[in-house]
Structure formats: structure tokens, C-alpha cells
């Protein structure tokens, strides 16, 4: 029995395209994997700790081989607790809207909180980084409403899937499938692209 964790970075509720596609994925996943546990983590629910000066000092202390103390130790405990919630899953489904060519800041906050030495990655001065979250799979739903491949530079650039796919690979989660829905709201009828994205989500969920 596995655990699939759906991590949502869209705050738009019923208006969200990525959440609607995720719902389609999850319905099929539950049907195809009846003994698995499915959990959802809405990153906007206030559960993420901040990662500011104290936590950054704790991180650098750990990197230098020291034990954080006082407020830094508390910030480190918060980061570890958040990491453990994330790492407990075997499978991930991410809903990731494009915001200003990148990802919503709440997803970057999750990444900054959990990307810690001895948790998400190992480091060797000669060999460099090693991702520690191996043996896991991710499906990612990417949405945008102006940017789309082939539309030209005046429609923006993709630092969303490039950044997030890179983070997953860096963390050791190298089995990644993405579903992309990128209607050009200025001109197009989005219905056919939306239909295709939901259909692809169903197909991916069946064998995920
Ligand atoms: C704050 C914000 C920034 C956005 N920036 C971009 C952008 O840079 N490029 C783009 O194509 N769409 C952009 N959009 C449009 C969203 O990517 C689009 O509405 C997408 O469907 C959002 O995903 P969701 O429906 O799951 O929330 C932006 C939307 C918001 C709310």
C-alpha cells in the first residue's frame, strides 16, 4: 500500500484549472489504486513555517557541522517536521500554476523549508549534491494562460516547469510525468486543450 500526496500550489479553489485537472487525476487514481492512501496538502492553509533569518542561520550552522541552538534549533525542528510530512509519501501529484513566469511563492517556500542537508540532499565537496528522495514518482500539472510553447517571446518564458522539474530531479525524484494546460486566453477556445489535459491526467493516473 502506497501513499499519494497531492500538493496544491493554486489558491483559486473552484476557479483553478490545475486543481480541476488534479481532481480528475485523483478520481482515476482512487479507482485504479483502491488500497492506496490519498492525501492533499493545500500549501495555502497556513501550515508552512517561514524560512527567514533564524532558519537560514540554522541551515548554515548544520552545513558547517554544528548543532543549531535556541531559536535556531526551533526553526530547524519546524523545517524537519515539514520535511517529514513531505517525505512520508511514495507518490506525488503537484498542481503548479505559472505565476510571473515561475511558480507561486508558496511552492518556493515549501522548497526553501525542506531542501536541507541530510533531508532532501547530501553534499560532498568533490562530488557535489546527491538527491536523497529516491524511489519516488511525481506527476505535475502545469497551467498558464498567456505563455505557451511556440507562441513567441512576447507571451513570456517558462521558468515554471524548468525550475520545478529541475528541483524534483535534484531532490532525487527523477520519474516525472507532466500534464500541461496552457490556453491562450487572448484568442483561443480553451475547451479542446482542457479536454485533452483531463484525458491525459486520467491516463497517467491509471498506471501511476
Ligand atoms: C499572480 C498570477 C500571475 C500569473 N502570471 C502568469 C504568467 O506569468 N504567465 C502566464 O501565462 N499566466 C500567468 N498567470 C495565469 C495563470 O497561470 C493561469 O490563470 C492558470 O490557470 C493558473 O492556474 P490555476 O487555474 O490552477 O490557479 C498568472 C496568474 C496569477 C494569479
PDB file of C-alpha atoms and ligand atoms in Angstrom, residues 8-13 15-20 95-102 104 141-148 151 155-157 160 181-183 185, ligand 1:
ATOM      1  CA  UNK A   8      -1.638  22.165  -4.292  1.00  0.00           C
ATOM      2  CA  UNK A   9       0.029  25.500  -5.067  1.00  0.00           C
ATOM      3  CA  UNK A  10      -3.081  27.182  -6.511  1.00  0.00           C
ATOM      4  CA  UNK A  11      -5.163  29.340  -4.159  1.00  0.00           C
ATOM      5  CA  UNK A  12      -8.040  29.642  -6.676  1.00  0.00           C
ATOM      6  CA  UNK A  13     -10.333  26.889  -5.404  1.00  0.00           C
ATOM      7  CA  UNK A  15     -11.784  28.500 -10.391  1.00  0.00           C
ATOM      8  CA  UNK A  16      -8.455  26.663 -10.593  1.00  0.00           C
ATOM      9  CA  UNK A  17      -7.643  24.777 -13.776  1.00  0.00           C
ATOM     10  CA  UNK A  18      -4.762  22.852 -12.177  1.00  0.00           C
ATOM     11  CA  UNK A  19      -6.943  21.761  -9.243  1.00  0.00           C
ATOM     12  CA  UNK A  20      -9.709  20.616 -11.594  1.00  0.00           C
ATOM     13  CA  UNK A  95      -0.789  21.388  -9.021  1.00  0.00           C
ATOM     14  CA  UNK A  96       1.510  24.164 -10.236  1.00  0.00           C
ATOM     15  CA  UNK A  97       0.165  27.354 -11.847  1.00  0.00           C
ATOM     16  CA  UNK A  98       2.524  29.712 -13.684  1.00  0.00           C
ATOM     17  CA  UNK A  99       2.900  32.948 -11.750  1.00  0.00           C
ATOM     18  CA  UNK A 100       5.040  35.631 -13.362  1.00  0.00           C
ATOM     19  CA  UNK A 101       6.825  33.050 -15.493  1.00  0.00           C
ATOM     20  CA  UNK A 102       7.755  30.990 -12.430  1.00  0.00           C
ATOM     21  CA  UNK A 104       3.706  30.619  -6.918  1.00  0.00           C
ATOM     22  CA  UNK A 141       0.090  19.599 -13.592  1.00  0.00           C
ATOM     23  CA  UNK A 142       1.389  22.841 -15.089  1.00  0.00           C
ATOM     24  CA  UNK A 143      -1.026  25.609 -16.076  1.00  0.00           C
ATOM     25  CA  UNK A 144      -0.619  29.044 -17.626  1.00  0.00           C
ATOM     26  CA  UNK A 145      -2.914  31.388 -19.518  1.00  0.00           C
ATOM     27  CA  UNK A 146      -0.601  33.506 -21.710  1.00  0.00           C
ATOM     28  CA  UNK A 147       2.669  31.579 -22.071  1.00  0.00           C
ATOM     29  CA  UNK A 148       2.586  28.533 -24.328  1.00  0.00           C
ATOM     30  CA  UNK A 151       3.834  31.482 -29.039  1.00  0.00           C
ATOM     31  CA  UNK A 155       3.996  35.704 -24.468  1.00  0.00           C
ATOM     32  CA  UNK A 156       6.586  35.067 -21.786  1.00  0.00           C
ATOM     33  CA  UNK A 157       9.024  32.298 -20.958  1.00  0.00           C
ATOM     34  CA  UNK A 160       7.917  27.255 -14.069  1.00  0.00           C
ATOM     35  CA  UNK A 181      -2.716  23.046 -19.951  1.00  0.00           C
ATOM     36  CA  UNK A 182      -1.720  26.370 -21.472  1.00  0.00           C
ATOM     37  CA  UNK A 183      -4.627  28.034 -23.274  1.00  0.00           C
ATOM     38  CA  UNK A 185      -6.865  33.244 -23.274  1.00  0.00           C
TER      39      UNK A 185
HETATM   40  C1  LIG B   1      -0.398  36.087  -9.753  1.00  0.00           C
HETATM   41  C2  LIG B   1      -0.587  35.484 -11.108  1.00  0.00           C
HETATM   42  C3  LIG B   1       0.451  35.544 -12.021  1.00  0.00           C
HETATM   43  C4  LIG B   1       0.309  34.960 -13.294  1.00  0.00           C
HETATM   44  N1  LIG B   1       1.368  35.010 -14.160  1.00  0.00           N
HETATM   45  C5  LIG B   1       1.260  34.389 -15.359  1.00  0.00           C
HETATM   46  C6  LIG B   1       2.376  34.368 -16.264  1.00  0.00           C
HETATM   47  O1  LIG B   1       3.444  34.886 -15.999  1.00  0.00           O
HETATM   48  N2  LIG B   1       2.213  33.749 -17.469  1.00  0.00           N
HETATM   49  C7  LIG B   1       1.042  33.135 -17.814  1.00  0.00           C
HETATM   50  O2  LIG B   1       0.962  32.567 -18.896  1.00  0.00           O
HETATM   51  N3  LIG B   1      -0.019  33.121 -16.968  1.00  0.00           N
HETATM   52  C8  LIG B   1       0.066  33.735 -15.751  1.00  0.00           C
HETATM   53  N4  LIG B   1      -0.998  33.735 -14.885  1.00  0.00           N
HETATM   54  C9  LIG B   1      -2.212  32.983 -15.272  1.00  0.00           C
HETATM   55  C10 LIG B   1      -2.240  31.609 -14.611  1.00  0.00           C
HETATM   56  O3  LIG B   1      -1.071  30.873 -14.852  1.00  0.00           O
HETATM   57  C11 LIG B   1      -3.460  30.829 -15.124  1.00  0.00           C
HETATM   58  O4  LIG B   1      -4.639  31.527 -14.761  1.00  0.00           O
HETATM   59  C12 LIG B   1      -3.500  29.418 -14.574  1.00  0.00           C
HETATM   60  O5  LIG B   1      -4.702  28.800 -14.976  1.00  0.00           O
HETATM   61  C13 LIG B   1      -3.418  29.434 -13.057  1.00  0.00           C
HETATM   62  O6  LIG B   1      -3.546  28.114 -12.538  1.00  0.00           O
HETATM   63  P1  LIG B   1      -4.823  27.759 -11.660  1.00  0.00           P
HETATM   64  O7  LIG B   1      -6.012  27.987 -12.587  1.00  0.00           O
HETATM   65  O8  LIG B   1      -4.652  26.359 -11.272  1.00  0.00           O
HETATM   66  O9  LIG B   1      -4.836  28.685 -10.472  1.00  0.00           O
HETATM   67  C14 LIG B   1      -0.894  34.319 -13.648  1.00  0.00           C
HETATM   68  C15 LIG B   1      -1.948  34.288 -12.710  1.00  0.00           C
HETATM   69  C16 LIG B   1      -1.800  34.848 -11.467  1.00  0.00           C
HETATM   70  C17 LIG B   1      -2.934  34.776 -10.460  1.00  0.00           C
END
